[in-house]
Each structure stands twice: as structure tokens, then as C-alpha cells.
Amino acid sequence: MKKITGKLALAAVFTVALSTTIFTVNSLARTIKGTTQTYAAATTTEATTEATTEPATEGTTFASSVSGSIRGVKNKNKNTVTTTETTTEAATESTTAFDKTKYEAGIEITTINTNTYSDNPVDKNGNPLTGNALEAYNVVKNTFKDKWKAITAPEIKEEVILNDADKTVKEKSFKFINNDVFSIKRYNFNSTQEERYSETINIPGSAFEMRYVSPETKDWYMSQNPVNTEKQTLFIDTDKASIIISIPSVYTNNKFQNNTQEYNPELEEPLSIEINEDDTISITYTFPHDTNYVGEIWYLLSTEHKLADWNNINHFNVLKQELADGRRFSWDGYYFRAPSNYIPYSETMLYRQPSNYAGASMTKYGDFLAAYDLGYVFTYTCMQNQNDLGYWATGPKSGWLSEDFNIGANFYDTRFNTDFAVNLINAYKRYNNDDFLMAVCRYAEYFIDHAENNHYDTKNGGWLVEDYGYDYEHNRTHVSLNHQLAELNVLYTLYQTTREEKYKTLADKMLLAVEDTKDQWVLASNNLNYALYYMAGTNTMVDYPYLTYNDLFETQSIYKTIYGKENDVIKYLMDCKMEWMIENEVTGYRTE
């Protein structure tokens, strides 16, 4: 977001991963091997590269690709081009009717709270709630639940399932009310052996169909031949079961600093699959049996329902998430490839992202079992990383934040956190689990404190809130328009959910700041200024091609819902940005 370093990693662009998760099938083609089919789909995200040089200049160029859907952003210090892939948001939650009876059969739907609230609440250690935690508790306690239906609360277990001289295996499992099971296992090896360790999962059925996204072409493939596996997340259906299973990941042992882990692709092998004569399918995975490495695998299994309908394009679209190459779901959250100026760093270093873009997309758009289950698991797992202050820290140290603002490891990125807050609100609405609402309200209380202590006043009393926070002494940071809009949008949305007035009050104050600085946001080219108050030096940062427009679109939509009219300043900024986008042949912006 800010400097094109860890900044393009650091936040805004990934919001698009939530809002533009829809793809269009362009072709069906046969591949040479087996009976594999390929499904070509148009991809959709704003620039998600994590460059490590200086910010791009305002003279950013946009070069059309052959298809016309790709734009390039030149970096001012290198003649390399960062590609961006664009498309228009088209998804709605009404795409596929979701039969909740698969989860809630026999459960009476009521409008009463499913949780019991106390006048003297305590935390998990039995200590009385105080401060922001108590504020959040009271908001959740008083939130009317009639608009949501039955609660989804899978049975969750975390345990060591094997511990001997050779290995220690721990498992975390989620068992849903319809008997779908998600399991993730982590293997620590206590001895080193030449032969790889292997383990097999058997699922019922004889008819076999397998799908995956090709790591080379990024297209969907289907095969009925079990030898056609790839080192990718596999979606397997038999006549009696469905399973989604990750690649067998191999991580470096004892190299986990600042919420990072290093994967070893050269040591990772694809799954091996066999169709047995006893109407079962065997899925075998292996890891190096070596004390230097940790093995990990996860799967979602259903023996009573199909996890996805492969005749429905929305199911392909929602499940086309990056879960194998540069991003992975792991034991304690969602990991991204680390920018090269992050510390620690290696070419295969992953860092735990504060947000949860794969799970967020599933939670928002996935009205079918695979997305319903995985959306819950991913969001719940990432939610557990909320710290005592109420936010989700970015663990590694960012070189540019350190240099410009004296901000070290475990910093607070307002955009990453706010994006996850949106995910939590959607999860609360979909699953009616108050834990999700409690987490987002705790975060909102932290953000209120951050805004009060880290803002710039505008002429009519508005607040421009700084983009970053840090628990120790540091320099003041700038305010980017996309961060400011995303923050006030989530406050308005949380107000609509809880009817807590203080959220709307702060959102109004932040919107007033945008109104007060209206003319400072528009450049001569009609593009928008990326940020104000960049104290570390000359502001050479460039606004994203369409991300900020989509944030403005969301602000206008929410504002009209609350106030019954459009906001004139937001319309002005949208019109300016639209003129610039049309002039530069940018697509991908929201239209509905």
C-alpha cells in the first residue's frame, strides 16, 4: 500500500481478493494425459506483488496485454513491470441457494441468543473483563440476533495423537454438525531415516474424479485417472465421498521467527492415489523423515454430501484460491510469501498474514458446503491470532517501515486488520457465532484508541487516521485514502450490525476528514493522490489502478443505506478516478 515494498504486500490490494473472486469459464479443452479436462478462467486481483524498491512514481505506465485485461506498473528504480489482473466484481450471496438443513436438520430456528451473558463477565482465565474487552463484550451482548439464523459451532479438538521415539504428531480437527470433518496434522520427527515417512488416508468409493488448478497454467483440470496428480490442492469426488486435500508441505524445523516459516518445495512430493478392489480410494502422502523438517497436511472430508457442485461455475470460482504456491493455509493461519525486505527472509519464506483472504472469499461468496466449512475453519483459525490489545500483528520487520518510521517487528497495519474485520463480520452473519462478532468488536475498540491517539485534525474537526501503529516509540505515519475509506467502511458496517452509535460517530468523523481534504486528493491527471502527511520524504507513491475507486464505491453504497442519499464529495472523487481509469483503459472497478 505504501511504499512498493512490503506495502504492496501490506494491505489494500488484497481486499480485491475478497471483492473480485468471480471468474468466467472461457474454454474447455482436453489435455494429452489421461482424461484430464482444463477449465480456463479469467483471473481477478489488483496488483498483489510485493516489490522491495522505492515507491512507484506518478508517471506509472499502463501497458495493455494481448487480452486487454492485464496492466503493468513500472517501478521507478527498475525497468521491470509488475502485472495486475483485473475483472469486474460479479458475485453475490444469492448465486447458489444454500440448504442449511444439511447443517441444521432437527434444530429449531429461534431468535434468542445462543450464548449466555453475565453481568460480571470474565476472560478464559477467570479474570474480570475490563477496558476494551469489556466494551466489546457489552456490544455483543446487546446485539439483536433476530436477523441471523441457527448457530454453526463445530466440535473443535487439538491434541497430540502420536508421540514416540520416531515422531510426534499433533492434530487439530473441526467436526461439523453434518459430520463433515476438517483435519490438519503436523509431523515433527524425532529421528532421521533415509526412507521418507508415508501415511495413507482411505475413503469409500470406486468411481473417481479429481480436480485441481494447474500450477503452470492456473486453469482448472479434471481427470478420472488417479496417476494424473499434481503438487496442488486436490478436489476428489467418489461415488461415496468428497475430499479436499492440501499438498504435503515440508517446513524447515526450528526456523519460525516473527510468525514465519520456510517451505522446501524441492522436498515436497505430490500425493499418490490408488483405486482399490474393495471400493476404497487410498491417498498416500510422504515427508522426509528428518529432524530438520516438519511435515504438514490438511483435508476436508465428507462421506454424506458432495462438497461442491462441479456444474456450477460459482463453485469453481470460489474454490480457486491460492493454497499451494505463494500462499498457504497452515496450522495457525494463512501465510504469504515474504517480501525480500522483510526480516527474516529467504526465497521460500512465508509470513503469517494478519488477514485471511482465501477464507474471507469463501465466507462471503461460498453458499455451498466446501466453502461453508473451509470459510469457517480458516476464519476461526486466523481469529485466534488476535493479540491482547485487540489487533492482528504483522510479525516480520519491514525494511521500509523501519527506515522511514522506526517501526519494528509485530507492527499494526490498519488495512490488513480492517480487511480481516470485514471477514469476521461476514463470518458472524453466515455462522451466527458470537465469537466472530466479539473479535471484530475488540478490534474496533482498539481502532478507536488508535484513531484517538494517531490522527491529523482537519479544518472542520475531521480525523485522518495514520496507516500504521507500533507498540513502541516511532515516527508518525502517513494517511492513504484507501486505508481511511476501508476503516470508515468497516465502522459503518459494524454500526449496521450492532447499532452501536460510537462506531458511526467515528466513521462520520473520518468521512468528514475526507470531505475537508477533498481537493488534496485529486491530481491534475484526475488520478487520486495516494497519501497525505508522508513525513519521511517526498511522496512518490501512486494510487492503485482501481482499488481506491472500489473503496469509494463501498463508502457511497453504505452511506446511501444509512443516510438515504449520496455523499457529494465521494461522488466527486469517484468521478475523477473514473475519468482517469477510462483514459488509461483500466478495468476491474465495481459497477454494482
Coordinates of C-alpha atoms in Angstrom, one line a residue:
M1 CA 0.0 0.0 0.0
K2 CA 2.5 2.5 0.8
K3 CA 5.9 2.2 -0.5
I4 CA 6.1 -0.5 -3.0
T5 CA 8.0 -2.8 -0.7
G6 CA 6.2 -4.7 1.9
K7 CA 3.5 -2.2 1.2
L8 CA 2.0 -3.7 -1.9
A9 CA 2.1 -6.7 0.4
L10 CA 0.9 -4.5 3.2
A11 CA -2.7 -4.4 2.6
A12 CA -5.0 -2.7 0.2
V13 CA -4.6 -4.9 -2.8
F14 CA -5.7 -8.0 -1.1
T15 CA -9.1 -6.5 -0.4
V16 CA -9.8 -7.1 -4.1
A17 CA -9.2 -10.8 -3.5
L18 CA -12.4 -10.7 -1.5
S19 CA -14.4 -8.5 -3.8
T20 CA -13.4 -10.0 -7.1
T21 CA -13.3 -13.7 -6.6
I22 CA -15.5 -14.4 -9.6
F23 CA -14.2 -15.9 -12.8
T24 CA -15.7 -16.7 -16.1
V25 CA -15.1 -20.0 -17.8
N26 CA -13.7 -19.2 -21.3
S27 CA -12.9 -22.6 -22.7
L28 CA -13.0 -26.3 -22.2
A29 CA -10.1 -28.3 -23.6
R30 CA -8.7 -31.8 -23.4
T31 CA -5.1 -32.3 -22.3
I32 CA -2.9 -35.1 -23.6
K33 CA -2.5 -37.0 -20.4
G34 CA -5.3 -39.3 -19.0
T35 CA -8.8 -38.0 -19.3
T36 CA -7.9 -34.6 -18.0
Q37 CA -10.1 -31.6 -18.8
T38 CA -8.9 -28.0 -18.4
Y39 CA -11.1 -25.2 -17.4
A40 CA -9.7 -21.8 -18.4
A41 CA -10.8 -18.9 -16.2
A42 CA -10.2 -15.2 -16.1
T43 CA -8.3 -14.2 -13.0
T44 CA -9.1 -11.2 -10.9
T45 CA -6.9 -9.4 -8.5
E46 CA -5.4 -5.9 -8.3
A47 CA -1.6 -5.9 -8.2
T48 CA -0.5 -8.2 -5.5
T49 CA 3.2 -8.2 -6.0
E50 CA 5.4 -7.5 -3.1
A51 CA 8.2 -5.4 -4.6
T52 CA 11.1 -4.2 -2.4
T53 CA 12.3 -1.0 -4.1
E54 CA 11.2 2.7 -3.8
P55 CA 7.6 3.7 -4.4
A56 CA 6.3 3.8 -8.0
T57 CA 6.2 7.3 -9.4
E58 CA 3.2 9.2 -10.5
G59 CA 4.4 8.6 -14.0
T60 CA 3.2 5.0 -13.8
T61 CA 2.5 3.5 -17.2
F62 CA -0.2 1.1 -18.1
A63 CA 0.6 -1.3 -20.9
S64 CA -2.2 -3.4 -22.3
S65 CA -1.6 -7.1 -22.7
V66 CA -2.8 -9.2 -25.6
S67 CA -6.1 -9.9 -23.8
G68 CA -6.5 -6.3 -22.7
S69 CA -7.1 -7.4 -19.1
I70 CA -3.5 -7.0 -17.8
R71 CA -2.0 -3.8 -16.7
G72 CA 1.7 -3.2 -15.9
V73 CA 3.1 -0.7 -13.3
K74 CA 6.7 0.2 -13.9
N75 CA 8.9 0.6 -10.9
K76 CA 10.9 3.8 -10.9
N77 CA 14.2 2.1 -9.9
K78 CA 13.9 -0.9 -12.2
N79 CA 12.7 -1.4 -15.7
T80 CA 10.6 -4.3 -14.6
V81 CA 6.8 -4.4 -14.9
T82 CA 4.5 -5.5 -12.2
T83 CA 1.4 -7.1 -13.7
T84 CA -2.0 -6.6 -12.4
E85 CA -5.0 -8.7 -13.3
T86 CA -8.4 -7.1 -13.3
T87 CA -12.0 -8.0 -13.7
T88 CA -15.4 -6.7 -12.5
E89 CA -17.0 -8.0 -9.3
A90 CA -20.0 -10.1 -10.2
A91 CA -20.6 -12.3 -7.2
T92 CA -23.5 -12.2 -4.8
E93 CA -24.5 -14.4 -2.0
S94 CA -27.6 -15.4 -3.9
T95 CA -25.6 -17.2 -6.6
T96 CA -26.5 -20.6 -5.2
A97 CA -29.2 -21.4 -2.8
F98 CA -27.6 -23.0 0.2
D99 CA -29.5 -25.7 2.0
K100 CA -28.8 -25.0 5.6
T101 CA -30.8 -28.1 6.6
K102 CA -27.6 -30.1 5.7
Y103 CA -26.2 -28.5 8.9
E104 CA -29.3 -27.8 10.9
A105 CA -31.7 -30.7 10.4
G106 CA -33.7 -31.2 13.5
I107 CA -32.6 -27.9 15.1
E108 CA -35.3 -25.4 15.8
I109 CA -34.5 -21.9 14.5
T110 CA -35.1 -19.3 17.2
T111 CA -34.4 -15.6 17.6
I112 CA -33.0 -15.9 21.1
N113 CA -29.3 -15.6 21.9
T114 CA -27.5 -19.0 21.8
N115 CA -24.9 -17.7 24.4
T116 CA -25.4 -16.9 28.0
Y117 CA -24.2 -13.5 29.0
S118 CA -23.2 -12.5 32.5
D119 CA -23.4 -9.2 34.4
N120 CA -19.8 -9.9 35.6
P121 CA -18.0 -11.4 32.6
V122 CA -14.6 -13.0 32.9
D123 CA -11.9 -14.0 30.5
K124 CA -10.7 -17.5 29.8
N125 CA -8.5 -17.4 32.9
G126 CA -11.4 -16.3 35.1
N127 CA -10.2 -12.7 35.5
P128 CA -12.9 -10.0 35.3
L129 CA -13.1 -8.3 31.9
T130 CA -12.0 -4.7 31.8
G131 CA -11.3 -1.9 29.3
N132 CA -11.8 -2.7 25.6
A133 CA -12.6 -6.3 26.3
L134 CA -15.5 -5.3 28.5
E135 CA -16.6 -2.7 26.0
A136 CA -16.7 -5.3 23.2
Y137 CA -18.5 -7.8 25.4
N138 CA -21.3 -5.4 26.1
V139 CA -21.7 -4.5 22.5
V140 CA -22.0 -8.2 21.5
K141 CA -24.3 -8.8 24.5
N142 CA -26.7 -6.1 23.3
T143 CA -26.7 -7.0 19.6
F144 CA -30.0 -8.2 18.4
K145 CA -29.8 -11.7 16.8
D146 CA -33.1 -11.9 15.0
K147 CA -31.6 -11.3 11.6
W148 CA -29.3 -14.3 11.7
K149 CA -30.4 -17.9 11.9
A150 CA -29.1 -21.0 13.6
I151 CA -25.6 -21.1 15.0
T152 CA -22.7 -23.1 13.4
A153 CA -20.4 -24.4 16.1
P154 CA -18.3 -27.4 15.1
E155 CA -16.7 -29.5 17.7
I156 CA -13.0 -28.4 17.8
K157 CA -10.2 -30.6 19.1
E158 CA -6.5 -30.0 19.3
E159 CA -4.4 -32.9 20.6
V160 CA -1.1 -34.9 20.3
I161 CA -2.3 -38.1 18.6
L162 CA 1.2 -39.8 18.5
N163 CA 4.4 -39.3 20.4
D164 CA 7.2 -41.9 20.2
A165 CA 10.9 -42.2 19.5
D166 CA 10.5 -41.5 15.8
K167 CA 7.9 -38.8 15.6
T168 CA 5.4 -36.5 17.3
V169 CA 2.1 -35.8 15.5
K170 CA -0.4 -33.3 16.6
E171 CA -3.9 -32.8 15.1
K172 CA -6.4 -30.1 15.0
S173 CA -9.9 -31.1 13.9
F174 CA -13.3 -29.4 13.3
K175 CA -16.3 -31.7 13.2
F176 CA -19.4 -30.1 11.8
I177 CA -23.0 -30.9 12.7
N178 CA -23.5 -32.6 9.4
N179 CA -20.4 -34.9 10.1
D180 CA -18.1 -33.1 7.7
V181 CA -14.6 -33.2 9.2
F182 CA -11.7 -30.9 8.7
S183 CA -8.3 -32.1 9.9
I184 CA -4.8 -30.6 9.9
K185 CA -1.8 -32.6 11.1
R186 CA 1.7 -31.5 11.9
Y187 CA 4.6 -34.1 12.0
N188 CA 7.8 -33.4 14.0
F189 CA 10.4 -36.1 13.5
N190 CA 12.5 -37.2 16.5
S191 CA 14.9 -39.3 14.4
T192 CA 16.4 -39.1 10.9
Q193 CA 15.9 -42.0 8.5
E194 CA 16.8 -42.4 4.8
E195 CA 13.4 -43.6 3.7
R196 CA 10.6 -41.0 3.6
Y197 CA 7.8 -41.3 6.1
S198 CA 4.4 -42.2 4.5
E199 CA 0.9 -42.3 5.7
T200 CA -2.4 -43.3 3.9
I201 CA -5.9 -42.0 4.1
N202 CA -8.7 -44.4 2.8
I203 CA -12.0 -43.0 1.7
P204 CA -15.0 -45.0 0.5
G205 CA -16.0 -45.3 -3.2
S206 CA -14.9 -46.7 -6.5
A207 CA -15.8 -44.1 -9.1
F208 CA -13.1 -41.5 -9.1
E209 CA -12.9 -37.9 -10.3
M210 CA -10.2 -35.4 -9.4
R211 CA -9.8 -31.6 -10.0
Y212 CA -7.1 -29.1 -9.3
V213 CA -5.7 -25.8 -10.5
S214 CA -2.7 -26.3 -12.7
P215 CA 0.4 -24.6 -11.1
E216 CA 1.6 -23.8 -14.6
T217 CA -1.4 -22.5 -16.4
K218 CA -3.6 -21.6 -13.4
D219 CA -6.5 -23.3 -15.2
W220 CA -8.8 -26.0 -13.7
Y221 CA -8.1 -29.6 -14.7
M222 CA -10.3 -32.7 -14.2
S223 CA -9.1 -36.2 -14.5
Q224 CA -10.6 -39.7 -13.8
N225 CA -7.1 -41.2 -13.8
P226 CA -5.5 -41.2 -10.3
V227 CA -2.0 -41.1 -11.7
N228 CA -2.6 -37.6 -13.0
T229 CA -1.9 -35.8 -9.7
E230 CA -0.1 -32.5 -9.3
K231 CA 1.6 -30.9 -6.4
Q232 CA -1.5 -28.8 -5.7
T233 CA -4.6 -28.8 -3.5
L234 CA -6.8 -31.7 -4.9
F235 CA -10.6 -31.8 -5.0
I236 CA -11.5 -35.5 -5.2
D237 CA -15.0 -37.0 -5.5
T238 CA -16.0 -40.6 -5.4
D239 CA -19.5 -42.1 -5.6
K240 CA -19.5 -42.2 -1.8
A241 CA -17.3 -39.4 -0.5
S242 CA -15.7 -36.0 -1.3
I243 CA -12.3 -34.8 0.0
I244 CA -10.3 -31.6 -0.5
I245 CA -6.7 -32.2 0.5
S246 CA -3.6 -30.0 0.6
I247 CA -0.2 -30.7 -0.8
P248 CA 2.1 -32.4 1.8
S249 CA 4.0 -29.4 3.0
V250 CA 7.6 -29.6 4.2
Y251 CA 8.8 -26.7 6.5
T252 CA 12.2 -26.1 8.0
N253 CA 12.2 -27.1 11.6
N254 CA 13.1 -24.6 14.3
K255 CA 13.1 -21.7 11.9
F256 CA 9.9 -19.9 13.0
Q257 CA 10.7 -16.3 13.9
N258 CA 8.2 -13.4 13.9
N259 CA 5.4 -15.7 12.7
T260 CA 7.3 -17.0 9.7
Q261 CA 8.0 -20.5 8.3
E262 CA 10.2 -21.6 5.4
Y263 CA 8.9 -24.2 3.0
N264 CA 11.0 -26.5 0.9
P265 CA 9.4 -27.2 -2.5
E266 CA 12.2 -29.5 -3.6
L267 CA 11.4 -31.9 -0.8
E268 CA 7.6 -31.8 -1.3
E269 CA 6.1 -34.6 -3.3
P270 CA 2.6 -34.9 -4.9
L271 CA 0.0 -37.2 -3.3
S272 CA -0.2 -40.8 -4.6
I273 CA -3.6 -42.2 -5.3
E274 CA -4.8 -45.8 -5.8
I275 CA -8.3 -47.2 -6.6
N276 CA -8.7 -50.4 -4.6
E277 CA -10.8 -53.5 -5.3
D278 CA -12.7 -53.2 -2.0
D279 CA -14.4 -50.0 -3.1
T280 CA -12.0 -47.6 -1.4
I281 CA -9.6 -45.0 -2.6
S282 CA -6.1 -44.8 -1.0
I283 CA -4.5 -41.4 -0.8
T284 CA -0.8 -41.5 0.4
Y285 CA 1.4 -38.6 1.4
T286 CA 5.1 -38.6 2.4
F287 CA 7.6 -36.3 4.2
P288 CA 11.3 -36.5 4.7
H289 CA 11.9 -38.5 7.9
D290 CA 14.3 -35.9 9.1
T291 CA 14.7 -33.9 12.3
N292 CA 15.5 -30.8 10.2
Y293 CA 12.0 -30.7 8.8
V294 CA 8.3 -30.6 9.8
G295 CA 5.6 -32.2 7.7
E296 CA 2.0 -30.8 7.5
I297 CA -1.2 -31.7 5.6
W298 CA -4.8 -30.8 5.9
Y299 CA -8.0 -32.1 4.4
L300 CA -11.8 -31.6 4.5
L301 CA -13.8 -34.9 4.2
S302 CA -17.5 -35.5 3.7
T303 CA -18.9 -39.0 3.4
E304 CA -22.5 -37.8 3.4
H305 CA -22.6 -34.9 1.0
K306 CA -20.9 -33.5 -2.1
L307 CA -18.7 -30.7 -1.1
A308 CA -19.1 -28.8 -4.4
D309 CA -21.3 -29.0 -7.5
W310 CA -18.9 -29.0 -10.4
N311 CA -21.8 -28.0 -12.8
N312 CA -21.9 -24.6 -11.0
I313 CA -19.3 -22.1 -12.2
N314 CA -19.5 -20.2 -8.9
H315 CA -18.1 -23.2 -7.1
F316 CA -15.1 -23.3 -9.4
N317 CA -14.6 -19.5 -8.9
V318 CA -14.8 -19.5 -5.1
L319 CA -12.5 -22.5 -4.7
K320 CA -9.8 -21.1 -7.0
Q321 CA -7.8 -19.8 -4.1
E322 CA -4.0 -19.8 -3.8
L323 CA -3.3 -22.5 -1.2
A324 CA -0.1 -24.2 -2.5
D325 CA 2.4 -21.8 -4.1
G326 CA 2.9 -18.3 -2.7
R327 CA 0.2 -18.6 -0.1
R328 CA -0.7 -21.5 2.2
F329 CA -3.1 -22.3 5.0
S330 CA -1.1 -23.7 7.9
W331 CA -1.5 -24.8 11.5
D332 CA -2.0 -21.3 12.9
G333 CA -3.2 -19.2 10.0
Y334 CA -2.9 -18.0 6.4
Y335 CA 0.7 -17.5 5.2
F336 CA 2.0 -15.3 2.3
R337 CA 5.4 -15.3 0.6
A338 CA 7.5 -12.7 2.4
P339 CA 8.8 -9.6 0.6
S340 CA 12.5 -9.5 0.3
N341 CA 13.0 -6.6 2.7
Y342 CA 11.2 -8.5 5.5
I343 CA 13.3 -9.9 8.3
P344 CA 13.6 -12.9 8.4
Y345 CA 13.7 -13.6 4.7
S346 CA 14.6 -16.4 2.2
E347 CA 13.2 -17.1 -1.2
T348 CA 10.8 -19.6 0.3
M349 CA 10.0 -17.7 3.5
L350 CA 6.3 -17.3 4.3
Y351 CA 4.9 -15.0 6.9
R352 CA 1.6 -15.3 8.7
Q353 CA -0.7 -12.7 7.2
P354 CA -2.9 -10.8 9.6
S355 CA -5.9 -11.3 7.3
N356 CA -7.4 -14.3 5.6
Y357 CA -8.2 -13.6 2.0
A358 CA -8.9 -17.2 0.9
G359 CA -11.3 -17.9 3.9
A360 CA -12.8 -14.4 3.5
S361 CA -13.8 -15.1 -0.1
M362 CA -15.3 -18.5 0.9
T363 CA -17.2 -16.9 3.8
K364 CA -18.6 -14.1 1.7
Y365 CA -19.4 -15.9 -1.6
G366 CA -19.5 -19.6 -0.9
D367 CA -23.0 -20.7 -0.4
F368 CA -22.1 -24.4 -0.7
L369 CA -20.6 -27.0 1.7
A370 CA -16.9 -26.8 0.8
A371 CA -16.8 -23.0 1.1
Y372 CA -19.1 -23.1 4.2
D373 CA -16.8 -25.5 6.0
L374 CA -13.4 -24.1 4.9
G375 CA -14.6 -20.5 5.4
Y376 CA -15.3 -21.3 9.0
V377 CA -12.1 -23.2 9.6
F378 CA -9.8 -20.6 8.0
T379 CA -11.5 -17.6 9.6
Y380 CA -11.7 -19.2 13.1
T381 CA -8.1 -20.2 12.9
C382 CA -6.9 -16.8 11.9
M383 CA -9.1 -15.1 14.5
Q384 CA -7.1 -16.9 17.3
N385 CA -4.1 -14.8 16.5
Q386 CA -5.7 -11.6 17.9
N387 CA -3.3 -10.2 20.5
D388 CA -4.3 -8.9 23.9
L389 CA -4.5 -5.3 22.6
G390 CA -7.1 -6.4 20.0
Y391 CA -5.3 -6.4 16.7
W392 CA -3.5 -8.9 14.4
A393 CA 0.2 -8.1 14.2
T394 CA 2.4 -8.4 11.1
G395 CA 5.2 -10.4 12.6
P396 CA 8.3 -9.7 10.4
K397 CA 10.2 -6.5 10.5
S398 CA 9.6 -4.4 7.3
G399 CA 12.7 -2.7 6.0
W400 CA 10.9 0.4 4.7
L401 CA 8.7 0.9 7.8
S402 CA 11.8 0.5 9.9
E403 CA 13.8 3.0 7.8
D404 CA 11.1 5.6 7.4
F405 CA 9.1 5.4 10.6
N406 CA 11.3 3.4 13.1
I407 CA 8.6 0.7 13.2
G408 CA 9.9 -2.8 14.1
A409 CA 8.5 -6.3 14.1
N410 CA 4.9 -7.1 15.1
F411 CA 3.5 -3.9 13.8
Y412 CA -0.1 -2.9 13.3
D413 CA -1.3 -2.5 9.7
T414 CA -4.7 -0.8 9.6
R415 CA -5.6 -2.2 6.2
F416 CA -4.8 -5.8 6.8
N417 CA -6.6 -5.7 10.1
T418 CA -9.6 -3.9 8.7
D419 CA -9.9 -6.4 5.8
F420 CA -10.0 -9.2 8.4
A421 CA -12.6 -7.3 10.3
V422 CA -14.8 -7.4 7.2
N423 CA -14.2 -11.1 7.1
L424 CA -15.2 -11.5 10.7
I425 CA -18.5 -9.6 10.2
N426 CA -19.4 -11.7 7.2
A427 CA -18.5 -14.8 9.2
Y428 CA -20.7 -13.7 12.1
K429 CA -23.6 -13.2 9.7
R430 CA -23.1 -16.5 8.0
Y431 CA -22.4 -18.7 11.0
N432 CA -24.1 -16.7 13.8
N433 CA -21.2 -17.5 16.1
D434 CA -20.7 -14.6 18.6
D435 CA -17.0 -15.4 18.8
F436 CA -16.6 -13.7 15.4
L437 CA -18.5 -10.6 16.5
M438 CA -16.6 -10.4 19.8
A439 CA -13.3 -10.5 17.9
V440 CA -14.3 -7.7 15.5
C441 CA -15.7 -5.6 18.3
R442 CA -12.5 -6.0 20.3
Y443 CA -10.6 -4.8 17.2
A444 CA -13.0 -1.9 16.8
E445 CA -12.3 -0.8 20.3
Y446 CA -8.5 -0.9 19.6
F447 CA -9.0 1.0 16.4
I448 CA -10.9 3.7 18.3
D449 CA -7.9 4.1 20.6
H450 CA -5.5 4.1 17.7
A451 CA -7.6 6.8 15.9
E452 CA -7.8 9.0 19.0
N453 CA -4.0 8.9 19.5
N454 CA -2.8 8.8 15.9
H455 CA -4.7 11.2 13.7
Y456 CA -4.4 14.5 11.9
D457 CA -7.2 17.0 12.5
T458 CA -8.8 18.7 9.5
K459 CA -10.4 22.1 9.4
N460 CA -13.9 21.1 10.4
G461 CA -12.9 18.6 13.1
G462 CA -12.4 15.5 10.9
W463 CA -9.8 12.9 11.6
L464 CA -7.3 11.5 9.1
V465 CA -6.1 8.3 10.8
E466 CA -2.5 7.1 10.4
D467 CA -2.0 3.9 8.4
Y468 CA 0.3 2.1 10.9
G469 CA 0.8 1.6 14.6
Y470 CA 3.5 0.2 16.8
D471 CA 3.7 -0.5 20.5
Y472 CA 6.9 1.4 21.0
E473 CA 8.2 4.9 20.1
H474 CA 8.1 5.6 16.4
N475 CA 7.6 8.4 13.8
R476 CA 4.2 9.4 12.7
T477 CA 3.0 7.7 9.5
H478 CA 1.0 9.0 6.6
V479 CA -2.7 8.5 5.7
S480 CA -3.6 6.8 2.5
L481 CA -7.1 7.3 1.1
N482 CA -7.7 3.5 0.6
H483 CA -6.9 2.9 4.3
Q484 CA -9.1 5.7 5.5
L485 CA -12.0 4.6 3.4
A486 CA -11.7 0.9 4.3
E487 CA -11.6 1.8 8.0
L488 CA -14.7 4.1 8.0
N489 CA -16.5 1.5 5.8
V490 CA -16.0 -1.3 8.4
L491 CA -17.1 1.1 11.2
Y492 CA -20.3 1.9 9.3
T493 CA -20.8 -1.8 8.6
L494 CA -20.3 -2.7 12.2
Y495 CA -22.7 0.0 13.2
Q496 CA -25.3 -1.5 10.9
T497 CA -24.7 -4.9 12.5
T498 CA -24.7 -3.9 16.2
R499 CA -26.4 -0.4 16.2
E500 CA -23.6 0.8 18.4
E501 CA -23.5 4.6 17.8
K502 CA -19.9 5.1 18.7
Y503 CA -18.9 3.2 15.5
K504 CA -20.9 5.5 13.3
T505 CA -19.7 8.6 15.2
L506 CA -16.1 7.8 14.4
A507 CA -16.9 6.8 10.8
D508 CA -18.6 10.2 10.4
K509 CA -15.6 12.0 11.7
M510 CA -13.3 10.1 9.3
L511 CA -15.6 10.8 6.4
L512 CA -15.6 14.5 7.4
A513 CA -11.8 14.5 7.1
V514 CA -12.1 13.2 3.5
E515 CA -14.6 15.9 2.8
D516 CA -12.3 18.6 4.4
T517 CA -9.3 17.5 2.3
K518 CA -11.3 16.8 -0.9
D519 CA -9.1 19.0 -3.2
Q520 CA -5.9 17.5 -1.9
W521 CA -6.9 14.0 -3.1
V522 CA -7.3 14.9 -6.8
L523 CA -4.2 15.3 -9.1
A524 CA -4.0 17.2 -12.3
S525 CA -4.4 13.9 -14.2
N526 CA -7.7 13.2 -12.3
N527 CA -5.9 10.3 -10.7
L528 CA -6.2 10.3 -6.9
N529 CA -3.3 11.2 -4.6
Y530 CA -2.2 8.1 -2.8
A531 CA -1.5 9.6 0.6
L532 CA -1.2 12.7 2.7
Y533 CA 1.3 13.6 5.5
Y534 CA 4.1 11.4 4.2
M535 CA 6.7 12.8 6.7
A536 CA 9.6 10.6 5.7
G537 CA 10.4 12.3 2.5
T538 CA 8.9 13.3 -0.9
N539 CA 5.6 11.4 -1.5
T540 CA 6.3 9.5 -4.8
M541 CA 3.6 6.8 -4.1
V542 CA 0.9 6.2 -6.7
D543 CA -2.7 5.2 -6.2
Y544 CA -3.7 1.8 -7.2
P545 CA -5.4 1.4 -10.6
Y546 CA -8.9 0.7 -9.3
L547 CA -8.7 -0.4 -5.6
T548 CA -9.4 3.0 -4.1
Y549 CA -12.3 3.5 -6.5
N550 CA -13.8 0.3 -5.2
D551 CA -13.4 1.6 -1.7
L552 CA -15.2 4.8 -2.6
F553 CA -17.9 2.7 -4.2
E554 CA -18.4 0.8 -1.0
T555 CA -18.5 4.1 1.0
Q556 CA -21.2 5.5 -1.2
S557 CA -23.2 2.3 -1.0
I558 CA -23.1 2.2 2.8
Y559 CA -23.7 6.0 3.1
K560 CA -26.8 5.8 1.0
T561 CA -28.1 2.9 3.1
I562 CA -27.6 4.8 6.3
Y563 CA -28.5 8.4 5.3
G564 CA -30.8 7.8 2.3
K565 CA -28.7 10.0 -0.1
E566 CA -25.4 10.1 -1.9
N567 CA -22.4 11.9 -0.5
D568 CA -21.3 14.6 -2.9
V569 CA -17.6 14.5 -2.1
I570 CA -17.4 10.8 -2.5
K571 CA -19.2 11.1 -5.8
Y572 CA -16.7 13.8 -6.9
L573 CA -13.8 11.6 -6.1
M574 CA -15.3 8.6 -7.8
D575 CA -16.0 10.7 -10.9
C576 CA -12.4 12.0 -11.0
K577 CA -11.0 8.5 -10.6
M578 CA -13.4 7.1 -13.2
E579 CA -12.2 9.7 -15.8
W580 CA -8.6 8.7 -15.1
M581 CA -9.4 4.9 -15.3
I582 CA -11.2 5.4 -18.6
E583 CA -8.4 7.5 -20.0
N584 CA -5.9 4.8 -19.0
E585 CA -8.0 1.8 -20.1
V586 CA -8.2 0.4 -16.5
T587 CA -10.9 -2.2 -15.8
G588 CA -11.8 -4.1 -12.7
Y589 CA -13.7 -1.4 -10.9
R590 CA -17.0 -2.1 -9.3
T591 CA -20.2 -1.3 -11.1
E592 CA -22.9 -2.7 -8.8

